[in-house]
Structures are given as structure tokens and as C-alpha cells.
Tab-separated table of C-alpha atoms in Angstrom:
chain	number	residue	atom	x	y	z
A	1239	UNK	CA	19.477	267.688	233.026
A	1240	UNK	CA	18.937	270.881	232.754
A	1241	UNK	CA	16.007	270.740	236.070
A	1242	UNK	CA	19.682	269.565	238.108
A	1243	UNK	CA	22.395	271.681	238.096
A	1244	UNK	CA	25.781	271.750	238.971
A	1245	UNK	CA	25.769	272.888	241.935
A	1246	UNK	CA	22.661	271.172	243.434
A	1247	UNK	CA	24.780	268.157	242.503
A	1248	UNK	CA	27.769	269.153	244.070
A	1249	UNK	CA	26.291	270.653	247.379
A	1250	UNK	CA	24.489	266.808	247.331
A	1251	UNK	CA	28.109	265.063	246.967
A	1252	UNK	CA	29.967	267.239	249.101
A	1253	UNK	CA	26.791	266.264	251.788
A	1254	UNK	CA	27.211	262.657	251.015
A	1255	UNK	CA	30.627	262.650	251.092
A	1256	UNK	CA	30.879	264.703	254.510
A	1257	UNK	CA	28.093	261.741	255.786
A	1258	UNK	CA	30.764	259.185	254.735
A	1259	UNK	CA	33.404	260.419	256.938
A	1260	UNK	CA	31.333	260.974	259.331
A	1261	UNK	CA	29.656	257.647	259.339
A	1262	UNK	CA	32.642	256.268	258.627
A	1263	UNK	CA	35.004	257.865	260.781
A	1264	UNK	CA	38.186	256.493	258.530
A	1265	UNK	CA	36.920	253.517	260.606
A	1266	UNK	CA	39.461	251.395	257.465
A	1267	UNK	CA	39.765	249.326	260.098
A	1268	UNK	CA	37.353	246.192	258.186
A	1269	UNK	CA	39.176	245.963	255.698
A	1270	UNK	CA	42.793	245.910	257.347
A	1271	UNK	CA	41.452	243.280	259.742
A	1272	UNK	CA	39.838	241.485	256.652
A	1273	UNK	CA	43.701	241.717	254.230
A	1274	UNK	CA	44.764	240.294	257.772
A	1275	UNK	CA	42.444	237.342	258.415
A	1276	UNK	CA	43.302	236.645	254.432
A	1277	UNK	CA	47.072	236.920	254.968
A	1278	UNK	CA	47.305	234.732	258.335
A	1279	UNK	CA	45.038	231.980	257.705
A	1280	UNK	CA	43.846	230.218	254.690
A	1281	UNK	CA	42.209	232.453	251.995
A	1282	UNK	CA	39.032	231.855	251.479
A	1283	UNK	CA	37.968	232.310	248.008
A	1284	UNK	CA	35.172	231.983	246.629
A	1285	UNK	CA	35.384	232.340	243.143
A	1286	UNK	CA	38.514	230.222	242.315
A	1287	UNK	CA	40.342	228.545	239.204
A	1288	UNK	CA	41.212	224.802	240.052
A	1289	UNK	CA	44.807	225.063	242.174
A	1290	UNK	CA	42.292	227.079	245.078
A	1291	UNK	CA	44.055	230.534	244.020
A	1292	UNK	CA	41.507	233.671	243.398
A	1293	UNK	CA	40.520	233.996	240.163
A	1294	UNK	CA	41.442	237.930	239.928
A	1295	UNK	CA	40.532	237.584	235.799
A	1296	UNK	CA	37.579	236.168	237.710
A	1297	UNK	CA	37.407	239.262	240.628
A	1298	UNK	CA	37.762	242.133	237.928
A	1299	UNK	CA	34.313	240.541	236.489
A	1300	UNK	CA	33.118	240.790	239.548
A	1301	UNK	CA	34.046	244.297	240.315
A	1302	UNK	CA	32.931	245.084	236.884
A	1303	UNK	CA	29.158	243.781	236.948
A	1304	UNK	CA	29.484	245.340	240.912
A	1305	UNK	CA	30.084	248.468	240.050
A	1306	UNK	CA	27.574	249.046	236.468
A	1307	UNK	CA	24.320	248.011	238.527
A	1308	UNK	CA	25.576	250.099	241.835
A	1309	UNK	CA	25.856	252.647	238.932
A	1310	UNK	CA	22.393	251.809	237.148
A	1311	UNK	CA	20.764	251.828	240.783
A	1312	UNK	CA	21.831	255.304	241.515
A	1313	UNK	CA	21.244	256.124	237.953
A	1314	UNK	CA	17.504	255.070	237.652
A	1315	UNK	CA	16.728	257.229	241.825
A	1316	UNK	CA	18.428	260.248	240.571
A	1317	UNK	CA	16.658	260.695	236.953
A	1318	UNK	CA	13.696	262.980	236.529
A	1319	UNK	CA	13.894	262.050	232.977
A	1320	UNK	CA	11.358	258.814	233.131
A	1321	UNK	CA	13.281	256.746	230.307
A	1322	UNK	CA	16.577	256.702	230.892
A	1323	UNK	CA	15.986	255.445	234.927
A	1324	UNK	CA	14.342	252.543	233.058
A	1325	UNK	CA	17.595	252.707	230.934
A	1326	UNK	CA	19.160	252.506	234.142
A	1327	UNK	CA	17.368	249.970	235.709
A	1328	UNK	CA	17.828	248.044	232.159
A	1329	UNK	CA	21.424	247.851	232.252
A	1330	UNK	CA	21.240	247.485	236.325
A	1331	UNK	CA	19.250	243.849	235.574
A	1332	UNK	CA	22.122	242.447	233.201
A	1333	UNK	CA	24.536	243.573	235.490
A	1334	UNK	CA	22.329	241.592	238.165
A	1335	UNK	CA	22.354	239.132	235.490
A	1336	UNK	CA	26.388	238.697	235.117
A	1337	UNK	CA	25.947	238.300	239.530
A	1338	UNK	CA	23.850	235.432	238.871
A	1339	UNK	CA	25.941	233.699	236.658
A	1340	UNK	CA	29.555	234.399	238.291
A	1341	UNK	CA	26.771	232.450	241.608
A	1342	UNK	CA	26.198	229.995	238.893
A	1343	UNK	CA	22.785	230.668	238.507
A	1344	UNK	CA	22.543	229.795	234.961
A	1345	UNK	CA	19.118	229.507	234.224
A	1346	UNK	CA	17.751	232.440	236.888
A	1347	UNK	CA	20.418	235.062	234.857
A	1348	UNK	CA	18.624	234.187	232.009
A	1349	UNK	CA	14.843	234.237	233.014
A	1350	UNK	CA	16.380	238.270	234.969
A	1351	UNK	CA	16.751	239.545	231.933
A	1352	UNK	CA	14.503	237.979	229.671
A	1353	UNK	CA	11.568	238.773	233.132
A	1354	UNK	CA	12.607	241.437	234.386
A	1355	UNK	CA	14.511	243.347	231.416
A	1356	UNK	CA	12.354	241.900	229.090
A	1357	UNK	CA	8.371	241.946	230.831
A	1358	UNK	CA	8.927	244.225	233.507
A	1359	UNK	CA	10.681	247.272	232.238
A	1360	UNK	CA	8.458	247.189	228.654
A	1361	UNK	CA	5.325	247.157	231.403
A	1362	UNK	CA	7.101	249.923	232.573
A	1363	UNK	CA	8.174	251.633	229.879
A	1364	UNK	CA	4.390	251.900	228.616
A	1365	UNK	CA	3.164	253.085	231.327
A	1366	UNK	CA	5.370	255.598	231.033
A	1367	UNK	CA	4.178	256.465	227.801
A	1368	UNK	CA	0.593	256.422	229.347
A	1369	UNK	CA	1.636	259.689	232.291
A	1370	UNK	CA	3.956	260.889	230.327
A	1371	UNK	CA	3.909	264.111	232.756
A	1372	UNK	CA	7.043	265.704	233.955
A	1373	UNK	CA	7.316	266.225	237.905
A	1374	UNK	CA	7.703	269.616	239.276
A	1375	UNK	CA	10.155	268.426	242.591
A	1376	UNK	CA	11.173	264.791	242.708
A	1377	UNK	CA	12.553	264.903	246.128
A	1378	UNK	CA	11.103	264.337	249.641
A	1379	UNK	CA	13.538	266.063	251.435
A	1380	UNK	CA	14.477	270.480	250.312
A	1381	UNK	CA	17.704	271.548	251.176
A	1382	UNK	CA	21.478	270.362	252.087
A	1383	UNK	CA	20.136	270.218	255.449
A	1384	UNK	CA	16.974	267.522	254.857
A	1385	UNK	CA	19.075	265.759	252.043
A	1386	UNK	CA	22.521	265.701	253.962
A	1387	UNK	CA	20.033	263.636	257.089
A	1388	UNK	CA	19.032	261.779	254.296
A	1389	UNK	CA	21.969	260.489	252.887
A	1390	UNK	CA	23.336	260.043	257.286
A	1391	UNK	CA	20.389	257.774	257.586
A	1392	UNK	CA	20.837	255.927	254.551
A	1393	UNK	CA	24.232	255.587	254.669
A	1394	UNK	CA	24.102	254.300	258.925
A	1395	UNK	CA	21.696	251.804	257.661
A	1396	UNK	CA	24.177	250.518	255.008
A	1397	UNK	CA	26.823	250.568	257.305
A	1398	UNK	CA	24.975	248.431	259.754
A	1399	UNK	CA	23.297	245.563	257.344
A	1400	UNK	CA	27.238	245.791	255.371
A	1401	UNK	CA	28.559	244.927	258.934
A	1402	UNK	CA	26.349	242.030	259.663
A	1403	UNK	CA	26.955	240.470	255.636
A	1404	UNK	CA	30.592	241.373	256.004
A	1405	UNK	CA	31.423	239.241	259.108
A	1406	UNK	CA	29.741	235.922	256.699
A	1407	UNK	CA	33.004	235.534	255.006
A	1408	UNK	CA	34.260	233.875	257.962
A	1409	UNK	CA	32.347	230.338	257.207
A	1410	UNK	CA	34.286	228.573	255.466
A	1411	UNK	CA	32.331	228.757	251.885
A	1412	UNK	CA	32.265	226.270	249.897
A	1413	UNK	CA	34.735	226.455	246.556
A	1414	UNK	CA	33.008	224.147	243.676
A	1415	UNK	CA	35.521	222.756	241.554
A	1416	UNK	CA	34.710	221.492	238.008
A	1417	UNK	CA	33.748	217.878	239.104
A	1418	UNK	CA	31.204	219.061	240.697
A	1419	UNK	CA	29.711	221.320	238.895
A	1420	UNK	CA	28.386	217.892	236.791
A	1421	UNK	CA	25.941	216.104	238.954
A	1422	UNK	CA	24.692	212.846	237.955
A	1423	UNK	CA	21.282	212.326	239.092
A	1424	UNK	CA	18.769	209.780	239.206
A	1425	UNK	CA	15.865	209.518	237.879
A	1426	UNK	CA	12.166	207.418	238.327
A	1427	UNK	CA	13.815	206.461	241.712
A	1428	UNK	CA	10.790	205.882	243.429
A	1429	UNK	CA	9.793	203.418	240.696
A	1430	UNK	CA	8.997	200.530	242.418
A	1431	UNK	CA	11.372	198.346	239.816
A	1432	UNK	CA	14.256	200.346	240.461
A	1433	UNK	CA	14.097	199.304	243.745
A	1434	UNK	CA	13.572	195.624	242.920
A	1435	UNK	CA	16.581	196.168	240.675
A	1436	UNK	CA	14.715	195.060	237.862
A	1437	UNK	CA	15.578	197.869	235.883
A	1438	UNK	CA	17.956	199.828	235.773
A	1439	UNK	CA	18.644	202.796	236.736
A	1440	UNK	CA	17.838	205.817	234.087
A	1441	UNK	CA	21.137	208.551	235.305
A	1442	UNK	CA	21.847	211.419	233.589
A	1443	UNK	CA	24.097	214.518	233.749
A	1444	UNK	CA	23.596	218.254	233.591
A	1445	UNK	CA	25.384	221.385	234.863
A	1446	UNK	CA	24.763	222.507	238.310
A	1447	UNK	CA	22.417	225.959	237.790
A	1448	UNK	CA	20.826	224.335	234.504
A	1449	UNK	CA	16.856	224.272	233.314
A	1450	UNK	CA	17.610	220.668	233.983
A	1451	UNK	CA	18.773	221.137	237.963
A	1452	UNK	CA	16.031	223.796	238.328
A	1453	UNK	CA	13.700	222.392	236.928
A	1454	UNK	CA	14.283	219.174	238.284
A	1455	UNK	CA	13.928	220.469	241.888
A	1456	UNK	CA	11.204	222.424	240.987
A	1457	UNK	CA	9.308	219.910	238.852
A	1458	UNK	CA	9.628	217.311	242.454
A	1459	UNK	CA	9.977	219.237	245.615
A	1460	UNK	CA	8.798	222.761	245.902
A	1461	UNK	CA	5.396	221.460	242.878
A	1462	UNK	CA	3.192	223.321	245.067
A	1463	UNK	CA	4.999	226.563	245.558
A	1464	UNK	CA	5.249	225.875	241.818
A	1465	UNK	CA	1.641	226.164	241.275
A	1466	UNK	CA	0.689	228.333	243.477
A	1467	UNK	CA	2.769	230.343	241.961
A	1468	UNK	CA	0.867	230.046	238.436
A	1469	UNK	CA	-2.665	230.667	240.365
A	1470	UNK	CA	-0.950	234.059	241.716
A	1471	UNK	CA	-0.176	235.330	238.337
A	1472	UNK	CA	-3.730	234.592	237.822
A	1473	UNK	CA	-4.952	236.035	240.345
A	1474	UNK	CA	-2.864	239.670	239.590
A	1475	UNK	CA	-3.486	239.625	235.779
A	1476	UNK	CA	-7.482	239.359	236.618
A	1477	UNK	CA	-6.279	241.920	239.137
A	1478	UNK	CA	-5.189	244.207	237.109
A	1479	UNK	CA	-6.936	244.209	234.591
A	1480	UNK	CA	-9.994	245.343	236.550
A	1481	UNK	CA	-8.081	247.807	237.932
A	1482	UNK	CA	-6.983	249.624	234.976
A	1483	UNK	CA	-10.212	248.716	232.949
A	1484	UNK	CA	-12.649	252.097	232.683
A	1485	UNK	CA	-15.284	252.740	234.421
A	1486	UNK	CA	-18.103	252.849	232.553
A	1487	UNK	CA	-19.373	256.539	232.619
A	1488	UNK	CA	-14.638	257.271	231.747
A	1489	UNK	CA	-16.043	254.748	228.207
A	1490	UNK	CA	-17.982	256.561	227.674
A	1491	UNK	CA	-16.125	260.335	228.492
A	1492	UNK	CA	-13.549	259.055	225.902
A	1493	UNK	CA	-16.219	257.949	223.328
A	1494	UNK	CA	-17.973	261.277	223.876
A	1495	UNK	CA	-14.001	262.640	223.498
A	1496	UNK	CA	-13.139	260.504	220.459
A	1497	UNK	CA	-16.667	261.428	218.416
A	1498	UNK	CA	-16.137	264.852	218.768
A	1499	UNK	CA	-12.087	265.244	217.900
A	1500	UNK	CA	-13.631	263.032	214.900
A	1501	UNK	CA	-16.069	266.199	213.970
A	1502	UNK	CA	-13.172	268.408	214.596
A	1503	UNK	CA	-11.502	267.450	211.483
B	1383	UNK	CA	44.899	244.099	248.599
B	1384	UNK	CA	42.994	240.838	248.691
B	1385	UNK	CA	39.718	242.376	249.209
B	1386	UNK	CA	39.820	242.717	245.944
B	1387	UNK	CA	41.463	240.006	244.569
B	1388	UNK	CA	39.230	237.081	246.716
B	1389	UNK	CA	36.060	237.155	245.814
B	1390	UNK	CA	34.071	236.119	249.180
B	1391	UNK	CA	30.196	235.650	249.656
B	1392	UNK	CA	30.690	238.222	251.589
B	1393	UNK	CA	31.581	240.207	248.559
B	1394	UNK	CA	28.204	239.413	247.277
B	1395	UNK	CA	25.993	239.811	250.319
B	1396	UNK	CA	27.702	243.472	250.608
B	1397	UNK	CA	27.013	244.190	247.016
B	1398	UNK	CA	23.347	243.633	248.364
B	1399	UNK	CA	23.469	245.476	250.846
B	1400	UNK	CA	24.671	248.391	249.082
B	1401	UNK	CA	21.247	247.562	246.109
B	1402	UNK	CA	18.764	247.442	248.741
B	1403	UNK	CA	20.357	250.484	250.386
B	1404	UNK	CA	19.947	252.403	247.051
B	1405	UNK	CA	15.914	250.958	247.006
B	1406	UNK	CA	15.555	252.317	250.242
B	1407	UNK	CA	16.401	256.071	249.069
B	1408	UNK	CA	14.683	255.099	245.672
B	1409	UNK	CA	11.197	255.091	247.586
B	1410	UNK	CA	11.372	256.893	250.245
B	1411	UNK	CA	13.415	260.445	248.846
B	1412	UNK	CA	11.453	260.003	245.373
B	1413	UNK	CA	7.710	261.129	244.966
B	1414	UNK	CA	7.396	259.435	241.294
B	1415	UNK	CA	5.120	256.550	242.139
B	1416	UNK	CA	6.645	255.084	238.516
B	1417	UNK	CA	10.589	255.355	240.246
B	1418	UNK	CA	9.018	254.086	243.942
B	1419	UNK	CA	7.924	250.630	241.976
B	1420	UNK	CA	11.576	250.882	240.177
B	1421	UNK	CA	13.344	251.039	243.283
B	1422	UNK	CA	11.694	247.976	244.848
B	1423	UNK	CA	11.755	246.059	241.719
B	1424	UNK	CA	16.081	246.981	243.331
B	1425	UNK	CA	15.003	245.913	246.381
B	1426	UNK	CA	13.398	242.573	245.838
B	1427	UNK	CA	16.787	241.484	243.186
B	1428	UNK	CA	19.035	242.609	246.109
B	1429	UNK	CA	17.276	240.599	247.933
B	1430	UNK	CA	17.269	237.527	245.232
B	1431	UNK	CA	20.951	238.073	244.711
B	1432	UNK	CA	21.101	237.478	249.195
B	1433	UNK	CA	19.654	234.287	248.483
B	1434	UNK	CA	21.334	233.079	245.584
B	1435	UNK	CA	25.043	234.288	247.192
B	1436	UNK	CA	24.196	232.555	250.179
B	1437	UNK	CA	22.736	229.564	248.034
B	1438	UNK	CA	26.170	229.163	246.545
B	1439	UNK	CA	28.300	229.761	249.348
B	1440	UNK	CA	26.852	227.290	252.041
B	1441	UNK	CA	25.123	224.505	250.331
B	1442	UNK	CA	28.426	222.328	250.629
B	1443	UNK	CA	27.857	219.194	249.143
B	1444	UNK	CA	24.532	219.541	249.254
B	1445	UNK	CA	23.238	220.332	246.082
B	1446	UNK	CA	19.543	219.887	246.781
B	1447	UNK	CA	20.113	222.274	249.045
B	1448	UNK	CA	21.869	224.472	246.426
B	1449	UNK	CA	18.766	223.814	244.256
B	1450	UNK	CA	16.577	225.732	247.270
B	1451	UNK	CA	17.536	228.695	246.893
B	1452	UNK	CA	17.472	229.172	243.396
B	1453	UNK	CA	14.017	227.769	243.197
B	1454	UNK	CA	13.375	230.446	245.507
B	1455	UNK	CA	14.422	232.822	243.457
B	1456	UNK	CA	13.004	231.912	240.420
B	1457	UNK	CA	9.434	232.184	242.550
B	1458	UNK	CA	10.384	235.664	243.558
B	1459	UNK	CA	10.689	236.838	240.390
B	1460	UNK	CA	7.274	235.239	239.621
B	1461	UNK	CA	6.074	237.501	242.212
B	1462	UNK	CA	7.611	240.334	241.410
B	1463	UNK	CA	6.228	240.380	237.839
B	1464	UNK	CA	2.589	239.726	239.680
B	1465	UNK	CA	3.218	242.868	241.720
B	1466	UNK	CA	4.726	245.026	238.633
B	1467	UNK	CA	1.414	244.178	236.769
B	1468	UNK	CA	-0.934	244.715	240.256
B	1469	UNK	CA	1.452	248.365	240.977
B	1470	UNK	CA	0.886	249.416	237.977
B	1471	UNK	CA	-2.072	248.972	236.826
B	1472	UNK	CA	-2.755	250.988	240.552
B	1473	UNK	CA	-0.423	253.517	239.342
B	1474	UNK	CA	-3.150	254.302	235.633
B	1475	UNK	CA	-6.088	254.535	237.339
B	1476	UNK	CA	-4.405	256.923	240.111
B	1477	UNK	CA	-3.481	258.765	236.852
B	1478	UNK	CA	-6.549	258.312	235.505
B	1479	UNK	CA	-8.439	260.427	238.536
B	1480	UNK	CA	-5.982	262.353	239.382
B	1481	UNK	CA	-4.368	262.996	236.605
B	1482	UNK	CA	-0.919	262.552	239.093
B	1483	UNK	CA	1.489	260.162	240.022
B	1484	UNK	CA	2.955	262.098	242.984
B	1485	UNK	CA	3.088	259.765	246.070
B	1486	UNK	CA	2.805	263.260	248.665
B	1487	UNK	CA	-0.228	264.611	246.729
B	1488	UNK	CA	-2.426	260.889	247.651
B	1489	UNK	CA	-3.850	262.078	251.132
B	1490	UNK	CA	-7.390	260.975	249.885
B	1491	UNK	CA	-7.151	258.375	252.480
B	1492	UNK	CA	-5.780	260.599	255.432
B	1493	UNK	CA	-8.469	261.301	257.888
């Protein structure tokens, strides 16, 4: 952090605060309208307990995950040290996995941790260890004016995006109760013997969002996309090896360097 | 303050919008190729949150529709892994030939 002095940080945050107040213009009407709406109509609670009331514990957990994912994301793009940026990214991915759990996608939460925090971030760390070169000027925009313009533009983008997405809550969301989370699935439903009534249907109960549920969808209706993804992964692996492999001159140079190093020692 | 207590679909969607904006900031404002790639991953994750929030919130009792979103998000994760592999390979190659990974100085294809 030695190359990011406090005065620079303060000016950055000052410009951001100014931009927030200009763009939003103390326009808290969205929040006020939302509060009115919730007060007068039946509350469209998304995360709720069995009685249909808003779950304060769930809300607490949501805010923790939301703030940690957002904080981790901002941490990532403001760090000059690459390894700390990757660590912030891992934290963000864990928080996003928690959000997936709140959205009843437990299998996807596990995949998020395994694939992103496990595989992709390890790949990033490897590449950082290969590169290992500090940069001179990390930001594209210079000075307080450039950063102010950038912050204003980004805040405007966020305002437009959030303005559209915030309206979505007026659509009545479904509140899944615990009974709806366990689904009976009739397997082998295309079996003609089943249609004839000769065999009894095999029913299995599984939790919503589990491996079984996602797998059943993936291997029945979305079999072709699933197989296409495997082709994409194969092509990506072959392409990555073909791109990153040193050319013949480079490997000859490396061999010469290694030989010279051996002789020198 | 029911905005804070009653978590709706919109909370997840606006959080995804915020993460997406941070990702765009990283792509546009940083010059390090690796940070730019991490920001792309961030934007993909924001899109995934959106997909899952919609699948959770608006599928109704149609569980098949809810699983469509989850299958889509899983596909996005797989594609993101492929993209990271190829992108990092490109970064390594560029670094090997140019001795830097500063995207503002990579202007060989200009003019």
C-alpha cells in the first residue's frame, strides 16, 4: 500500500461521495416508495419463515454475504499487489456461494467454491507467480478529473441498471415453503411398461437444488448443451496448451540459458 | 425499514448490478491484464446471480423451470473456466514475448 498514499485515497473517496450526491441527488424516493409499498400491500418477502413473515435472520445473512461480496470485489480492483487481489476474489466467491445457497442452489454453491475458488483462482495464482512484475501505473484514468468522470459514469450505469432491476420486486415472487422444496420425481416415465401400468413408478424425493435435481434436468432435457460444454472445455484445453507452449526457438533459448546457469554454478 | 428486513428478488438483482458495475470498473480502469480477467469473472458471477435469482423467484411451482436457470448457471461456470484457461494462456504468451502485461501498451495490432 506504500504506493497508494492516504491523500490519494481521500481524494478518490471524496470525488466518489460527490459523484454519489450528484447522480442520486439525494434521491431517496426509491427507498421511500418501496417502504410505502411494503407497508400498504402484502409484503412480498422473498426469504420468509413458515408463517409468511419476513425472516430477519435471513435478511441479516443476506446483508452479510452481499456486503462481503461487494467489498471483496472492490478490494480486487483497487489492489496493486496481485496476490492480495486474488485473495479478495476468493472471499468474493465464497460470499457469492453463500448467496447461491440463499437462492436454493446448493449444488451450484458447491460448484462455485470448487471451480472458482478452487480451480480458477489457483490458475491465477500460478500465472501471477510466473509473471511477478509490479506495474508502474495501475489505473487508466489519471488525476482527480479523470477519476471523477470515471466514477460518475459508473455510478450512472449502476443507477440505470439498479433502477430497472429494483422494479422487479413488484412482480409477485414465489415463496417456496419447506414442503415445496421436496419434490417427487417419477423416473422412467417414458417406459412403455409404466404407461401400460405393468410396473410401478419409481418415485424419489430429493431436496430442491441438490445434485439429483440439477443432474436430472441436465441429463434429460439439457443433455446436448451439457455434452457441448465438454467439447468446449476440450477445445479450450487444447487451445491453451497450443498458445502457451513455447516455440522452438524459445525452448532452445531456455535450454541454452539453463546450460549456462549450470556451467556458472 | 422494511427494505432492509424483507429481502426480495430485487435485492439479489441490485446486488448483481453492483457487482457487474465493479467488474466494468475493473475492466475499463485497470491496466493489468490479470486484474481485467478477474473483473470479467466478476461480471460472469453477477450474471449468474441474476439468472439464479430469476429462476428462484419466478419459476412458480414449475420446478423444471427453476432447474433451467440452475443448469444455465452451471454451463456459465464451465464456460468461464474455459475462458480463464485460454485467457491466462494468452497473458502468459504476451508476457513471454513483451515482458509486460500492460494492456494499454499492447498496441501491435493498431494501424
